[in-house]
Short mmCIF file of C-alpha atoms in Angstrom, two decimals:
data_model
loop_
_atom_site.label_atom_id
_atom_site.label_comp_id
_atom_site.label_asym_id
_atom_site.label_seq_id
_atom_site.Cartn_x
_atom_site.Cartn_y
_atom_site.Cartn_z
CA MET A 13 0.00 0.00 0.00
CA ALA A 14 1.34 3.46 -0.93
CA ARG A 15 2.14 5.87 1.86
CA PRO A 16 -0.04 8.99 2.00
CA LEU A 17 1.55 12.25 0.91
CA SER A 18 3.16 14.10 3.79
CA TYR A 19 3.28 17.46 1.99
CA ASP A 20 0.84 19.91 0.50
CA ARG A 21 1.01 19.54 -3.28
CA ALA A 22 -0.13 23.13 -3.95
CA THR A 23 2.59 24.51 -1.68
CA VAL A 24 5.24 22.38 -3.38
CA LEU A 25 4.01 23.47 -6.82
CA GLU A 26 4.15 27.12 -5.74
CA GLN A 27 7.73 26.64 -4.53
CA ALA A 28 8.73 24.80 -7.72
CA MET A 29 6.99 27.45 -9.84
CA GLN A 30 9.00 30.18 -8.11
CA LEU A 31 12.25 28.30 -8.77
CA PHE A 32 11.50 27.70 -12.44
CA TRP A 33 10.29 31.29 -12.82
CA ARG A 34 13.48 32.71 -11.32
CA LYS A 35 16.00 30.33 -12.86
CA GLY A 36 14.32 28.88 -15.93
CA TYR A 37 13.86 25.22 -16.74
CA GLU A 38 17.41 24.43 -17.82
CA ARG A 39 19.11 26.19 -14.89
CA THR A 40 16.87 24.62 -12.25
CA SER A 41 18.39 21.38 -11.04
CA ILE A 42 16.86 18.53 -9.11
CA ARG A 43 19.02 19.66 -6.16
CA ASP A 44 17.44 23.16 -6.44
CA LEU A 45 13.98 21.57 -6.40
CA VAL A 46 14.84 19.37 -3.42
CA ASP A 47 16.29 22.35 -1.51
CA GLY A 48 13.53 24.75 -2.58
CA THR A 49 10.60 22.48 -1.81
CA GLY A 50 11.96 20.62 1.18
CA LEU A 51 11.05 17.31 -0.43
CA ASN A 52 13.56 14.51 -0.42
CA PRO A 53 14.47 13.21 -3.88
CA GLY A 54 12.32 10.09 -3.43
CA SER A 55 9.22 12.13 -2.59
CA LEU A 56 9.88 14.45 -5.52
CA TYR A 57 10.12 11.54 -7.95
CA ASP A 58 7.19 9.67 -6.38
CA GLY A 59 4.97 12.76 -6.41
CA PHE A 60 5.93 14.27 -9.75
CA GLY A 61 7.93 11.74 -11.76
CA ASP A 62 10.86 13.85 -12.86
CA LYS A 63 11.97 17.44 -13.37
CA ARG A 64 10.12 17.75 -16.67
CA ALA A 65 6.84 16.51 -15.16
CA MET A 66 7.31 18.81 -12.19
CA PHE A 67 7.91 21.72 -14.54
CA LEU A 68 4.73 20.97 -16.50
CA ALA A 69 2.78 20.80 -13.22
CA ALA A 70 4.38 24.07 -12.05
CA LEU A 71 3.53 25.70 -15.39
CA GLU A 72 -0.08 24.59 -14.98
CA HIS A 73 -0.04 26.00 -11.44
CA TYR A 74 1.31 29.32 -12.81
CA CYS A 75 -1.49 29.44 -15.39
CA ASP A 76 -4.09 28.74 -12.71
CA ALA A 77 -2.62 31.25 -10.24
CA VAL A 78 -1.54 34.11 -12.50
CA VAL A 79 -2.91 33.84 -16.03
CA SER A 80 -6.46 32.61 -15.40
CA ALA A 81 -7.42 35.63 -13.28
CA ALA A 82 -6.33 38.02 -16.01
CA MET A 83 -8.09 35.98 -18.69
CA ALA A 84 -11.32 35.88 -16.70
CA GLY A 85 -11.55 39.63 -17.13
CA LEU A 86 -11.36 39.23 -20.89
CA ARG A 87 -14.36 36.93 -20.85
CA ASN A 88 -16.68 39.11 -18.80
CA THR A 89 -19.42 41.23 -20.29
CA ARG A 90 -17.71 44.61 -20.02
CA PRO A 91 -17.20 46.55 -23.25
CA GLY A 92 -14.32 45.00 -25.20
CA ALA A 93 -11.90 47.89 -24.72
CA ALA A 94 -12.43 47.88 -20.96
CA ALA A 95 -11.88 44.11 -20.87
CA VAL A 96 -8.59 44.39 -22.78
CA ARG A 97 -7.41 47.26 -20.58
CA GLY A 98 -8.46 45.28 -17.51
CA PHE A 99 -6.48 42.25 -18.74
CA PHE A 100 -3.27 44.26 -18.97
CA GLN A 101 -3.98 46.00 -15.66
CA ALA A 102 -4.57 42.62 -13.97
CA LEU A 103 -1.14 41.47 -15.16
CA VAL A 104 0.45 44.57 -13.66
CA ASP A 105 -1.54 44.22 -10.44
CA ALA A 106 -0.69 40.51 -10.07
CA SER A 107 3.01 41.26 -10.06
CA ASP A 108 4.52 42.88 -7.01
CA ARG A 109 7.81 44.67 -7.61
CA GLU A 110 9.84 41.49 -7.07
CA ARG A 111 7.71 39.35 -9.37
CA TRP A 112 7.54 42.04 -12.06
CA GLY A 113 11.26 41.62 -12.76
CA LEU A 114 10.74 37.91 -13.36
CA GLY A 115 8.65 38.56 -16.45
CA CYS A 116 6.16 35.84 -17.32
CA LEU A 117 6.90 32.15 -16.86
CA LEU A 118 5.05 31.35 -20.10
CA VAL A 119 6.85 33.98 -22.15
CA ASN A 120 10.22 33.21 -20.57
CA THR A 121 9.76 29.53 -21.36
CA SER A 122 8.61 30.28 -24.91
CA VAL A 123 12.01 31.82 -25.58
CA ASP A 124 13.77 28.57 -24.67
CA ALA A 125 11.01 26.01 -25.24
CA SER A 126 12.08 24.83 -28.67
CA GLN A 127 15.44 23.85 -27.20
CA ILE A 128 13.92 22.12 -24.17
CA ASP A 129 11.32 19.59 -25.16
CA ALA A 130 8.44 19.27 -27.64
CA ASP A 131 5.83 18.66 -24.90
CA ILE A 132 6.91 21.76 -22.99
CA SER A 133 6.97 23.78 -26.21
CA ASP A 134 3.47 22.55 -27.07
CA ALA A 135 2.14 23.29 -23.57
CA VAL A 136 3.47 26.85 -23.74
CA ALA A 137 2.15 27.37 -27.28
CA ASP A 138 -1.29 26.06 -26.23
CA ARG A 139 -1.43 28.48 -23.28
CA LEU A 140 -0.28 31.44 -25.37
CA SER A 141 -2.83 30.53 -28.06
CA ALA A 142 -5.58 30.44 -25.44
CA ILE A 143 -4.60 33.94 -24.29
CA GLU A 144 -4.63 35.18 -27.89
CA ALA A 145 -8.04 33.58 -28.47
CA ALA A 146 -9.44 35.30 -25.38
CA LEU A 147 -7.95 38.61 -26.55
CA HIS A 148 -9.50 38.03 -29.98
CA ASP A 149 -12.93 37.45 -28.46
CA ALA A 150 -12.66 40.61 -26.35
CA VAL A 151 -11.51 42.63 -29.37
CA ALA A 152 -14.35 41.27 -31.52
CA ARG A 153 -16.80 42.14 -28.73
CA GLY A 154 -15.26 45.62 -28.54
CA GLN A 155 -15.56 46.10 -32.27
CA ALA A 156 -19.20 45.06 -32.07
CA ASP A 157 -19.94 47.38 -29.15
CA GLY A 158 -17.99 50.27 -30.68
CA SER A 159 -15.35 50.51 -27.95
CA ILE A 160 -12.58 49.25 -30.29
CA ASP A 161 -11.96 50.57 -33.79
CA ALA A 162 -13.08 48.02 -36.38
CA ARG A 163 -10.85 49.13 -39.27
CA GLN A 164 -8.41 46.27 -38.54
CA PRO A 165 -9.58 42.65 -38.31
CA ALA A 166 -9.94 41.32 -34.77
CA GLU A 167 -7.29 38.69 -35.58
CA ALA A 168 -4.73 41.38 -36.41
CA VAL A 169 -5.52 43.41 -33.28
CA ALA A 170 -5.29 40.28 -31.09
CA ALA A 171 -1.94 39.38 -32.68
CA PHE A 172 -0.72 42.92 -32.01
CA LEU A 173 -1.87 42.68 -28.38
CA MET A 174 -0.01 39.35 -27.97
CA THR A 175 3.11 40.99 -29.37
CA LEU A 176 2.62 43.84 -26.92
CA LEU A 177 2.11 41.38 -24.07
CA THR A 178 5.26 39.40 -24.83
CA GLY A 179 7.25 42.60 -25.30
CA ILE A 180 6.07 43.95 -21.95
CA ARG A 181 6.90 40.71 -20.16
CA LEU A 182 10.33 40.36 -21.78
CA GLY A 183 10.97 44.04 -21.07
CA ALA A 184 10.02 43.46 -17.45
CA ARG A 185 12.47 40.59 -17.18
CA SER A 186 15.29 42.61 -18.73
CA GLY A 187 14.57 45.61 -16.52
CA PHE A 188 13.72 47.83 -19.47
CA ALA A 189 9.96 48.00 -18.88
CA GLY A 190 9.44 48.99 -15.27
CA ARG A 191 6.20 48.15 -13.50
CA ASP A 192 5.33 51.81 -12.87
CA ARG A 193 6.00 52.71 -16.50
CA ILE A 194 3.84 49.92 -17.85
CA GLY A 195 1.18 50.59 -15.22
CA SER A 196 0.89 54.19 -16.42
CA VAL A 197 0.68 53.04 -20.06
CA VAL A 198 -2.10 50.59 -19.25
CA GLN A 199 -4.15 53.31 -17.56
#
C-alpha cells in the first residue's frame, strides 16, 4: 500500500513554480527543487515523476494562479476595450515589484522552449494561443460594441496585443519596462 503524501502539493508546486520562474527550466536542477521544496528526492520523484513533469505541473499552477485571473476579465461582459485594458492591468496588479522583474513564466519559457522539449513547447504554445483567443474574443466584442476601432480585423488586433504582451513581459524581465512605467501606459 502506498504511503499517503506528507506534503501539500499546492505549496510544493508554488515553490517549484518560483524556482523555475526565477532560474528557468534548464538552470533549475533537481538539487534546487529538493532544496527549494523541502522534499527529499524520493518524494519528488514519487509525487511528480521527474523534473520535466514537475515543470509541467508548475507551469499549470502558474497558469491557474496568474494567467487565469487576467483571462477571466477578458471573458466578462464589459465593453471589449475595458476588458482588454483590464487584462493588462490585472497582469500589472498581479506582479509585485519582485515578481515584475521575473517577467512571465510562459513567455520566458517560450524563448527557450524549442530547445527544451516538444511537450513543454506545445504546452506553452497552447497556453499562449488560449490567451490570444481570449484577446481576440474581447476585441471582436469591442468592435461590435464600438469601444474598439473596427478598421483592422480582430485577428490582427489580437496578434498585435499578444506581441505587446510578450514585449512587456520580456521588457520586465530585462529591466527595461518597469512596473510603474507599464502601469501608467495601461491606464
